[in-house]
Coordinates of C-alpha atoms in Angstrom, one line a residue:
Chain A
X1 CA 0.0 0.0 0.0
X2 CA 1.0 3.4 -0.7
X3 CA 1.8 6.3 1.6
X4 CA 3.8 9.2 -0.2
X5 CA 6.9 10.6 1.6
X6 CA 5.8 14.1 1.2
X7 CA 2.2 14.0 3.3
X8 CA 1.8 14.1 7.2
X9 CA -0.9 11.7 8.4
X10 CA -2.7 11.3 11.4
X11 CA -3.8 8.2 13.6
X12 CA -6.9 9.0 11.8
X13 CA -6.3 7.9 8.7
X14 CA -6.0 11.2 6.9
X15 CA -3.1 12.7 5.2
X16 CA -2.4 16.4 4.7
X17 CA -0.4 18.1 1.9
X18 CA 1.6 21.1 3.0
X19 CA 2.1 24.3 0.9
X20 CA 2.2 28.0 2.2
X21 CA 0.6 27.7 5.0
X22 CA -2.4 26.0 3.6
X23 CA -3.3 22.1 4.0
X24 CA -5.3 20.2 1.9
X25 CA -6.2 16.7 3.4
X26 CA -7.9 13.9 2.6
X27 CA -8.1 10.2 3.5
X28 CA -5.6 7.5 2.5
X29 CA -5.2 4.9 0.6
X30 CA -5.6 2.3 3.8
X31 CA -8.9 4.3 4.7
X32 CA -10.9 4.0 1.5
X33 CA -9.9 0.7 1.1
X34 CA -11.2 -0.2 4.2
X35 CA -14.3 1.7 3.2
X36 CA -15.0 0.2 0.0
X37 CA -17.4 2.0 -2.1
X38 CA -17.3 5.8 -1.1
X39 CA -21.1 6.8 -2.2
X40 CA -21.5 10.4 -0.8
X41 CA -19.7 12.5 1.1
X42 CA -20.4 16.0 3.1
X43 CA -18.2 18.6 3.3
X44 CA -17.8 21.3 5.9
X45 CA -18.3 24.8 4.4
X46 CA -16.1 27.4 3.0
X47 CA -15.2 29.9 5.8
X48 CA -16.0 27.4 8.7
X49 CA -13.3 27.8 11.8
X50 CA -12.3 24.1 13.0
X51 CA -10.7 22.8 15.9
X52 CA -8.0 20.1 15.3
X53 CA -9.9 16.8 15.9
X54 CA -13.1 17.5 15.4
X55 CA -15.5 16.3 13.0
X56 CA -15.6 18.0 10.2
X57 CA -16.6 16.7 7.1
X58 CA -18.6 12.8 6.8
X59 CA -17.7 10.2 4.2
X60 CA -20.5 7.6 3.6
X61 CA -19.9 3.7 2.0
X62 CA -23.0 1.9 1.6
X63 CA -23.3 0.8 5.2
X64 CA -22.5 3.7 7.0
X65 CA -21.3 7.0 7.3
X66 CA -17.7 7.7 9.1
X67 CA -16.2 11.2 10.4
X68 CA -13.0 13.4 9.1
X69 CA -11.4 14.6 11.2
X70 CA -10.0 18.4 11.1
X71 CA -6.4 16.8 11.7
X72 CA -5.6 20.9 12.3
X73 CA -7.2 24.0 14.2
X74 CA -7.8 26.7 11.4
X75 CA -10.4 27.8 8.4
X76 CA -11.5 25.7 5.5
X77 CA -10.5 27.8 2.5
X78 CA -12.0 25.5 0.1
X79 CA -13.6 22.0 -0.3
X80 CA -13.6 19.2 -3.5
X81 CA -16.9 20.0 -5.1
X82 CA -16.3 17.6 -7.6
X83 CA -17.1 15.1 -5.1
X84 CA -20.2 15.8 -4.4
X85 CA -20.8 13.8 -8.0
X86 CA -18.0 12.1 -7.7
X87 CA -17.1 10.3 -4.4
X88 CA -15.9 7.7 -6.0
X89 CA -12.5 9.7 -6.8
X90 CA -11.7 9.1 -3.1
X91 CA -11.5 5.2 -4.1
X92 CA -9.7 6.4 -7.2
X93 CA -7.0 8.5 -6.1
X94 CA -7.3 9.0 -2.7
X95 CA -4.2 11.4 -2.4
X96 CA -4.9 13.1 -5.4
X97 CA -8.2 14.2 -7.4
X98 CA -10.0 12.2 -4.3
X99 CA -8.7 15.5 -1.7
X100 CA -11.4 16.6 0.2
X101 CA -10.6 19.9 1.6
X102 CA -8.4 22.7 2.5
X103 CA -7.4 24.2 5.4
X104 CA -5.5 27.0 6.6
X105 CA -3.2 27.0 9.7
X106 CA -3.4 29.1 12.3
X107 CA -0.1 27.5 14.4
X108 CA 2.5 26.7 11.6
X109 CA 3.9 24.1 14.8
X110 CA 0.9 22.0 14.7
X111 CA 2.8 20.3 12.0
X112 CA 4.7 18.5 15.3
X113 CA 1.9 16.1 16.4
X114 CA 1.3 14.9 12.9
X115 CA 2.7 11.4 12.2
X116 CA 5.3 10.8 8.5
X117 CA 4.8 8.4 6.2
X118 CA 6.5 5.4 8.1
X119 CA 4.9 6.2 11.6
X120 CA 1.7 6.0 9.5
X121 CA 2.9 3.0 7.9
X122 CA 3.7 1.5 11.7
X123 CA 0.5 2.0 12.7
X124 CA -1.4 0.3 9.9
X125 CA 1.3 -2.6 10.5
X126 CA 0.7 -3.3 13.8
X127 CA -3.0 -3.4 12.6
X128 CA -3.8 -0.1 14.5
Chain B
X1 CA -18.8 -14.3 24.3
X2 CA -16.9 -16.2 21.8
X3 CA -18.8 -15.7 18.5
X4 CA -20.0 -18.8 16.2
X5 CA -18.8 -19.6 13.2
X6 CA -20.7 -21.2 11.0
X7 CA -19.5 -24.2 8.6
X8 CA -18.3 -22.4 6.0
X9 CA -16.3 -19.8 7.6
X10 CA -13.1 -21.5 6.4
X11 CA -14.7 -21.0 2.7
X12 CA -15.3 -17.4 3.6
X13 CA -11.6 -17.1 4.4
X14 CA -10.2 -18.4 1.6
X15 CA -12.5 -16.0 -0.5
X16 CA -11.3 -13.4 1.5
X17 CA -14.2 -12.1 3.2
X18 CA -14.5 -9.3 5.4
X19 CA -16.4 -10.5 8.2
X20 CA -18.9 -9.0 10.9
X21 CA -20.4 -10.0 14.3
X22 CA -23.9 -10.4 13.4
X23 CA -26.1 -11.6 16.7
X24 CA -23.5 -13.6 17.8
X25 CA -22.4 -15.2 14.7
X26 CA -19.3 -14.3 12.7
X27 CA -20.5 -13.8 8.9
X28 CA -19.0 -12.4 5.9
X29 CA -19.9 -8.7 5.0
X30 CA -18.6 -8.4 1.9
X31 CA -15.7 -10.1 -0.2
X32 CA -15.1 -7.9 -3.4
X33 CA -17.3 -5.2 -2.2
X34 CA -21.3 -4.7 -1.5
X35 CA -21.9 -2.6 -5.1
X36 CA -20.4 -5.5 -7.0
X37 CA -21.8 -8.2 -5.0
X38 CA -25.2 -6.7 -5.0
X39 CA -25.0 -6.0 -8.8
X40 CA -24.1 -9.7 -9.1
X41 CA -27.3 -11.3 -7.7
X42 CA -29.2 -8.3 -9.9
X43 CA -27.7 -9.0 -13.2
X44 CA -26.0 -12.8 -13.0
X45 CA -26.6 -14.6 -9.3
X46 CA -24.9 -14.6 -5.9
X47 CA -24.3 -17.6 -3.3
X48 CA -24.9 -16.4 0.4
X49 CA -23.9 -18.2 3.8
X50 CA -26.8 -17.9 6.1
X51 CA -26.2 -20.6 8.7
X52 CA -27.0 -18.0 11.2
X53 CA -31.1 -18.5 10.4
X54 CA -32.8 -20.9 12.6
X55 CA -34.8 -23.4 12.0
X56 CA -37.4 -24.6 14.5
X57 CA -39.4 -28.0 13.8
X58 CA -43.0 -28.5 14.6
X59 CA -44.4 -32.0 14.6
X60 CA -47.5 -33.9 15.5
X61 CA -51.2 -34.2 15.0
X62 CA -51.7 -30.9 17.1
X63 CA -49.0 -28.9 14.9
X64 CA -51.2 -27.4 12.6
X65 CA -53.2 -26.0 15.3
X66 CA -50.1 -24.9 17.4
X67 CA -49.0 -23.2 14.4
X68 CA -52.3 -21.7 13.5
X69 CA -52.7 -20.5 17.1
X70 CA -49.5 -18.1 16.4
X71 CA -49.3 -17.0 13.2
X72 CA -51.3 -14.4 11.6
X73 CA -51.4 -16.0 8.2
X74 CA -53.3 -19.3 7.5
X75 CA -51.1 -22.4 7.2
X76 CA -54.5 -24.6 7.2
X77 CA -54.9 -23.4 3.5
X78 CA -51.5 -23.7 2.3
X79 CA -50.6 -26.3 0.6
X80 CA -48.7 -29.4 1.3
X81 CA -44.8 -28.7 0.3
X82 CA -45.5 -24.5 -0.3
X83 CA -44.5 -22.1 1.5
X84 CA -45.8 -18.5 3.6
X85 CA -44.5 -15.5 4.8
X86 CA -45.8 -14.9 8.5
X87 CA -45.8 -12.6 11.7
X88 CA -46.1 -13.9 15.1
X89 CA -47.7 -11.9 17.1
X90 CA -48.0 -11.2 20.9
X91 CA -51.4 -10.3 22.5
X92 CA -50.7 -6.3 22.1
X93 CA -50.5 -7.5 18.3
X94 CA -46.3 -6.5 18.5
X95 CA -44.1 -8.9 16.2
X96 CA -42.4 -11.4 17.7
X97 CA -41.0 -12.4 14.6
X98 CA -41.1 -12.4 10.8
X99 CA -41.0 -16.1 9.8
X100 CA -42.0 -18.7 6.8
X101 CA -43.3 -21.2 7.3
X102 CA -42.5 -24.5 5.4
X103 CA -45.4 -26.8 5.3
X104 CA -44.7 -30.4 4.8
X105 CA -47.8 -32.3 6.0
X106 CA -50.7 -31.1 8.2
X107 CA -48.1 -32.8 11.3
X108 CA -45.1 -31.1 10.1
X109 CA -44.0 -27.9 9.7
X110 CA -40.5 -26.1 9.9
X111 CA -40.3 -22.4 11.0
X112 CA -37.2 -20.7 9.7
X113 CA -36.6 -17.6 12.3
X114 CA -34.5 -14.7 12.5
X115 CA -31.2 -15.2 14.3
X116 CA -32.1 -13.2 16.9
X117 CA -35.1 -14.3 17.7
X118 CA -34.0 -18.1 17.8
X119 CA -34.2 -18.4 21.9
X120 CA -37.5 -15.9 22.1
X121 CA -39.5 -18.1 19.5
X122 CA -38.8 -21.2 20.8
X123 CA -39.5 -20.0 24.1
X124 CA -42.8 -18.4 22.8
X125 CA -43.9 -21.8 21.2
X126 CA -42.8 -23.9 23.8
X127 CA -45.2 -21.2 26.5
X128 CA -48.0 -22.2 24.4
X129 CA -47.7 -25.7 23.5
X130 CA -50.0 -28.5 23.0
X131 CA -50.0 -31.6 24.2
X132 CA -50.0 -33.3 20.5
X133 CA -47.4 -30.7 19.1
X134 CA -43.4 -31.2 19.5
X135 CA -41.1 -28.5 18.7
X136 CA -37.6 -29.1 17.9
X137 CA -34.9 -26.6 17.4
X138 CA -32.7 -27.7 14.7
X139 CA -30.8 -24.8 14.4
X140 CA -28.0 -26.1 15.7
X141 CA -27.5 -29.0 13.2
X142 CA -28.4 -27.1 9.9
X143 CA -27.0 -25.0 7.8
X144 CA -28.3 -22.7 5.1
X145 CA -26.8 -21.5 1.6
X146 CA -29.1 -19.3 -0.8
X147 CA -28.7 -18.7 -3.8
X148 CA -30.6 -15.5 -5.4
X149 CA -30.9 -14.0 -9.0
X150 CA -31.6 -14.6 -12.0
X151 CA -29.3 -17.1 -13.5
X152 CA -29.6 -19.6 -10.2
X153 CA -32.2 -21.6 -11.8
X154 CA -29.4 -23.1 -13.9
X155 CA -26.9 -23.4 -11.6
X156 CA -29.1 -25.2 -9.6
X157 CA -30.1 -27.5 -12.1
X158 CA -26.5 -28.3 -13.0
X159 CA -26.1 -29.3 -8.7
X160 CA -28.9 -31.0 -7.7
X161 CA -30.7 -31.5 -10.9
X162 CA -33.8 -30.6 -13.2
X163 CA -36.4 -31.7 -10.8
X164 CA -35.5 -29.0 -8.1
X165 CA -34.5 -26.5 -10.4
X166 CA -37.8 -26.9 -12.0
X167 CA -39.6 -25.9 -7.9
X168 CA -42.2 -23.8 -8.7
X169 CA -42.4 -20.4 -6.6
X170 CA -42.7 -20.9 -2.8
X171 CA -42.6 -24.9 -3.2
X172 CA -40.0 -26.9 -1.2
X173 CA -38.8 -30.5 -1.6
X174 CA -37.1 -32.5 0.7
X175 CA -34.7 -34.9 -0.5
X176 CA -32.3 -37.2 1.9
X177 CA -32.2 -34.6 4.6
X178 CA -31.5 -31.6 2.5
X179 CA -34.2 -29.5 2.2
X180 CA -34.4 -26.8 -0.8
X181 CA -37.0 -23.9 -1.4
X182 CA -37.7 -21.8 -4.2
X183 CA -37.6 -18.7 -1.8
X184 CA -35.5 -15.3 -1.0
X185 CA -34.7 -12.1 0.5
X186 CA -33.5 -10.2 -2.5
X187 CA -36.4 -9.5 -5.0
X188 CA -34.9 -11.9 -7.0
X189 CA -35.8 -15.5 -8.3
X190 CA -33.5 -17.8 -6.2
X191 CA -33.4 -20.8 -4.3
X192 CA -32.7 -21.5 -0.5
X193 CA -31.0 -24.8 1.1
X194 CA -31.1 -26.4 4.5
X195 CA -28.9 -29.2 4.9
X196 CA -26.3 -30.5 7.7
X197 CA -23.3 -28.9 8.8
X198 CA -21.5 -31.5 7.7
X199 CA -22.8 -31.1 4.3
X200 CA -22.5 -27.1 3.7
X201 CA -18.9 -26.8 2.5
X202 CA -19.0 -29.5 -0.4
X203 CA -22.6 -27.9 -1.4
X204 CA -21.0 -24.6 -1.3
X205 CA -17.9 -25.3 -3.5
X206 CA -20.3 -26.8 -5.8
X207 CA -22.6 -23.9 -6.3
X208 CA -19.9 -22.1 -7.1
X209 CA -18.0 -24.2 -9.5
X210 CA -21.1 -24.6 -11.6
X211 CA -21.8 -21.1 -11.4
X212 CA -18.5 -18.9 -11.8
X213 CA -18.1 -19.2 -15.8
X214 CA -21.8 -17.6 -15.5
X215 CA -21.0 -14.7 -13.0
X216 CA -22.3 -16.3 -9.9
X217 CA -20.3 -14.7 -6.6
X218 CA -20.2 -14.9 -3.1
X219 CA -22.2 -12.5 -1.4
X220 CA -22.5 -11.1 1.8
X221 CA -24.3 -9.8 4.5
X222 CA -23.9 -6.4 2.8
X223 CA -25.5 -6.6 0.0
X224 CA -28.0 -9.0 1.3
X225 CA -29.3 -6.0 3.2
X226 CA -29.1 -3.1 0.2
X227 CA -31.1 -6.1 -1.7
X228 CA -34.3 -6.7 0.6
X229 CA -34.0 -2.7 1.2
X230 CA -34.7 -2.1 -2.5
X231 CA -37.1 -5.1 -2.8
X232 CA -39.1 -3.2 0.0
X233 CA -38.3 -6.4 2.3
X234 CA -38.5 -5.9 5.9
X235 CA -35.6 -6.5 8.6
X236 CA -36.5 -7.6 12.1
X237 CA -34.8 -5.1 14.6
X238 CA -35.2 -2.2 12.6
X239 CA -38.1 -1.7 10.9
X240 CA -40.1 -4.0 13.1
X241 CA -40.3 -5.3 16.8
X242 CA -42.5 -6.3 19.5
X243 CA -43.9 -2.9 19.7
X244 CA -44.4 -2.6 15.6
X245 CA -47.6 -4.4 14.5
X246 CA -48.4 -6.5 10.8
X247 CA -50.8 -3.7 10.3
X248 CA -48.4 -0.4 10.6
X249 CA -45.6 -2.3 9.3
X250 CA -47.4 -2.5 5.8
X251 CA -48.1 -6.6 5.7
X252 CA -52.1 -6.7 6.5
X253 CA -51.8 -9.1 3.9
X254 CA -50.4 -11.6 6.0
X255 CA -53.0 -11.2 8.6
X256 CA -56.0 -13.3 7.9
X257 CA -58.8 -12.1 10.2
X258 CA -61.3 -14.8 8.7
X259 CA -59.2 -17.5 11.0
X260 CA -60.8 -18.4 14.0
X261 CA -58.8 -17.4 16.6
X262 CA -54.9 -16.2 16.8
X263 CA -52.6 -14.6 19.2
X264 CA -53.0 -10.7 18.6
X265 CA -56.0 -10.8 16.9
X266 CA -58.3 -8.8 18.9
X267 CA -55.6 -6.1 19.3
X268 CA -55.0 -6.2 15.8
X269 CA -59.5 -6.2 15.1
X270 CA -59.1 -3.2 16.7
X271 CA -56.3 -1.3 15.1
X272 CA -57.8 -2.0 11.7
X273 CA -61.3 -0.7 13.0
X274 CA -59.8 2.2 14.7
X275 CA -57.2 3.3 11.7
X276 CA -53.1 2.7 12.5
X277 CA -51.8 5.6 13.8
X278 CA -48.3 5.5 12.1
X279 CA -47.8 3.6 9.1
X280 CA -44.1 1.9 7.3
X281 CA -43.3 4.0 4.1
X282 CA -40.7 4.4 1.8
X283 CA -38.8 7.5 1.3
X284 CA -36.6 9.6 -1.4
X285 CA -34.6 12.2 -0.8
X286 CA -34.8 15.1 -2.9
X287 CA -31.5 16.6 -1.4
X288 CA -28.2 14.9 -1.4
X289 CA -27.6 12.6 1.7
X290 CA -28.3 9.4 3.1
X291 CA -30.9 8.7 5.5
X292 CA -29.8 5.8 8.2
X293 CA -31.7 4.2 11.1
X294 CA -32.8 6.6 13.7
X295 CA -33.1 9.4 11.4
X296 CA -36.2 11.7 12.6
X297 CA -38.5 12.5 10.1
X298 CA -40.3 16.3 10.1
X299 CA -43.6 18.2 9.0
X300 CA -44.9 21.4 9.8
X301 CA -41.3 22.2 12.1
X302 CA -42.9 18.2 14.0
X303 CA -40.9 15.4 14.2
X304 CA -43.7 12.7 12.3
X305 CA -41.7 9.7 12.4
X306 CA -37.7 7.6 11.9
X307 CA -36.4 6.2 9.8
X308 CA -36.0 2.6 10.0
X309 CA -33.5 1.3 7.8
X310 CA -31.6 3.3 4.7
X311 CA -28.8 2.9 2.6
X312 CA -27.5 3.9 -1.2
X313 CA -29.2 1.9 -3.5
X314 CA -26.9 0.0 -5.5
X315 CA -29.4 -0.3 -8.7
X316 CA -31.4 2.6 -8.7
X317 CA -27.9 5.0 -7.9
X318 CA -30.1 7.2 -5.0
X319 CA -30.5 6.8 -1.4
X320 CA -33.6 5.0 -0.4
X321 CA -34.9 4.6 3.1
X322 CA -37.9 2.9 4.9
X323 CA -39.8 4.5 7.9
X324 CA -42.2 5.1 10.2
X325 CA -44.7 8.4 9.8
X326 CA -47.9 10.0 11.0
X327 CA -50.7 8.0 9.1
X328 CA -51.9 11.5 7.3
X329 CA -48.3 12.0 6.1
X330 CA -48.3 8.7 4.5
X331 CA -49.3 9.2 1.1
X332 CA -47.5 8.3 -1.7
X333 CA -46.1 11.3 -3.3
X334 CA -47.3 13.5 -0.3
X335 CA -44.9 15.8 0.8
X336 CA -47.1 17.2 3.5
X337 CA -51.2 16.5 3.2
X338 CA -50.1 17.6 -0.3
X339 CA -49.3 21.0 0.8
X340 CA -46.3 22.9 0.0
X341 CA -44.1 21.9 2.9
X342 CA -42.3 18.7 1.9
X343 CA -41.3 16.3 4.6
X344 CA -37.8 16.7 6.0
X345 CA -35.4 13.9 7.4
X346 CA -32.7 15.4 10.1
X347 CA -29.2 13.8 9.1
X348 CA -26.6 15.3 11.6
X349 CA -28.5 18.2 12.3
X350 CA -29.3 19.5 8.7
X351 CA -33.1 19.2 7.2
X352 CA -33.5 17.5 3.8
X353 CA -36.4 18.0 1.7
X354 CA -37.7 14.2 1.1
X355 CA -40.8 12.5 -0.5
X356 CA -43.2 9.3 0.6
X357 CA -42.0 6.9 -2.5
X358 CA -44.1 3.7 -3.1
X359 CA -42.6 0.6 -2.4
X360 CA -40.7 -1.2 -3.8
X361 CA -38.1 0.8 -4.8
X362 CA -37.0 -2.3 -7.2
X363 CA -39.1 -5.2 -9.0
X364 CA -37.9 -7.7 -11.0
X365 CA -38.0 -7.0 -14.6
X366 CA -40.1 -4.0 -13.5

């Protein structure tokens, strides 16, 4: 399974791609394969101030629906609307056309309590 | 509590199944994926494990009456080797359980139960016996493989033969201790199997050698429930219980108030006099989300009802949803005594318009 160097992840199961300041997240590979068919999925909206580890946004297979978690405190700056017709890119490409949101940082040292690729790996491993 | 397995859990493995503790009993809920599987038993046919089902035996010269006694439907006028759908109901009118009811002879009968209502059947039946009337659970001993859609007719006939391939609907046969039904759960035509533990595993590898080259898959508790959603089928649990009666639930067919005398039947005399108060419906969304059990369900800024079961429907590509409303919202079509407030249904705290859909939401070559 695949877990790109360049991404934090959290215990979670989401990974987050860091660029100026901004982080757009989504869930990985492990994740959606554990979900199997993604068939909807709700998005928090543009503007909305999260705390790290809250809910934020809800990802639905056919048997049941599963929170994100804000793996940050900041603002969402922007969301995937293609998923809204499309959750099925989140099976597809789950670190790529599959991203879900973006958020912006409010603490740049947040990054700190993020896991890397081969913590994340570890943790799938040992069958979290 | 350790969970069961049933005799085909090593098969499960090997098909690498992703299982799930269902009442005690450690079953597959998928193996390439619910969509697929579901699509499968649409389209082609699927092969499903449910050993979990019980089976309770009734024997005797007094188990027609025993029988009659309990259900709400009439096993007097069903024929020898056919089958009927069935509540049992308590004296409120409640369902005990959702059963059908195999009818061999007048003196024997086998009542195939709900897994979770094994222990509170048996008990039930046993609390009203009659002295000419033996009940046996054979849960225990046998094992139960269905096979659903369209193409298991010949894949049946290529296992055990032309003869039981040929079963006409709701007719059983019973042939050296395996006993084989021309039933389901899935809206489909299919077929369903009782036979000993033992005797599962070689069954199941044959069902699916003769049916692979024709699409047949595995199928799993998954899509079994996306299936019977569609077909408009209820699940005991969720979208009825002991406090849910035949009538509200949507099945006053199966209630057959010309019968003498039955368990429930003055309650339920009086429910259909008086009018149900809440009534089973199905529902489509006309916003984007998925309604899922618990759901409340609003008119006029009042909660009216739940839902009861909902999912994404594989065939149809929409969320569908069954539950329980006012009786004046219950209208097809109605979104609210056909005023201009639609009905809403609260998922996390947002309101989505919805609509009472007719049901079901899938029929075979429909």
């Amino acid at each position: 399974m695949e877990f790109p160097q360049d991404l934090y992840y959290t215990e979670t199961h989401e990974w987050l791609r860091v660029k100026d300041g901004e982080v757009t997240v989504g869930i990985t590979s492990y994740a959606q394969e554990q979900l199997r068919d993604v068939v909807f999925i709700e998005l928090p909206r543009v503007g909305k101030k999260v705390k790290a580890k809250d809910p934020c946004a809800v990802i639905e297979s056919v048997k049941a629906a599963f929170d994100i978690y804000a793996p940050l405190s900041g603002t969402i700056t922007g969301v995937n609307k293609e998923l809204e017709g499309q959750p099925e890119l989140v099976n597809k490409d789950p670190y790529g056309l599959g991203w879900m949101f973006v958020l912006k940082m409010e603490d740049l040292t947040q990054l700190q309590t993020l896991l890397n690729a081969q913590a994340y790996a570890s943790i799938i491993k040992e069958g979290h | 509590m350790d969970t069961i397995k049933t005799p085909l859990y090593e098969a499960h493995q090997r098909l690498g199944a992703r299982f799930i503790e269902f009442h005690g009993y450690e079953l597959p809920l998928e193996y390439t994926g619910i969509i697929e599987e579901h699509l499968a038993v649409r389209n082609q046919a699927g092969l499903f494990d449910l050993s979990h089902m019980g089976e309770i035996e009734v024997q005797g010269g007094d188990a027609l009456r025993l029988l009659q006694r309990l259900i709400t439907n009439d096993a007097e006028r069903l024929a020898d080797r056919k089958i009927l759908y069935t509540p049992l109901c308590n004296p409120q009118g409640g369902i005990i359980d959702d059963v059908i009811v195999y009818r061999f002879n007048r003196e024997r009968f086998l009542m195939v139960v709900n897994a979770s209502n094994i222990q509170k059947v048996y008990e039930w039946m046993q609390g009203n016996s009659l002295p000419g009337a033996r009940v046996l659970d054979r849960s225990q001993e046998l094992g139960m493989i269905a096979i659903q859609g369209p193409l298991s007719q010949s894949v049946v006939e290529g296992v055990l033969g032309k003869d039981i391939a040929n079963l006409s609907h709701h007719a059983l046969v019973e042939e050296g201790g395996m006993i084989v039904s021309r039933t389901g759960y899935t809206g489909e035509d299919g077929f369903e199997v009782y036979t000993p533990n033992e005797r599962c595993p070689v069954l199941w590898e044959n069902f699916m050698s003769a049916g692979k080259p024709l699409g047949l898959r595995p199928a799993g508790l998954g899509a079994r429930d996306t299936l019977r959603l569609e077909a408009g089928l209820l699940l005991y649990g969720n979208d009825i219980d002991d406090n849910t009666t035949p009538l509200e639930a949507g099945i006053a067919w199966t209630v057959k108030f010309y019968k003498e005398d039955f368990i429930g039947k003055e309650t339920l005399l009086s429910q259909k006099a008086s009018g149900v108060k809440r009534r089973l419906v199905g529902l489509e969304l006309l916003e984007r989300g998925i309604p899922r059990t618990g759901h409340p369900i609003l008119a006029d800024s009042n909660k009216i009802g739940y839902v009861t079961s909902g999912t994404f429907s594989p065939s149809l590509q929409k969320p569908i949803a069954m539950g329980y409303v006012e009786s004046n919202y219950a209208e097809v079509g109605a979104s609210a005594l056909g005023g201009p407030v639609p009905l809403l249904v609260e998922i996390r705290g947002r309101q989505l318009k919805a609509r009472i859909a007719s049901l079901p939401f899938y029929k075979r070559g429909g």
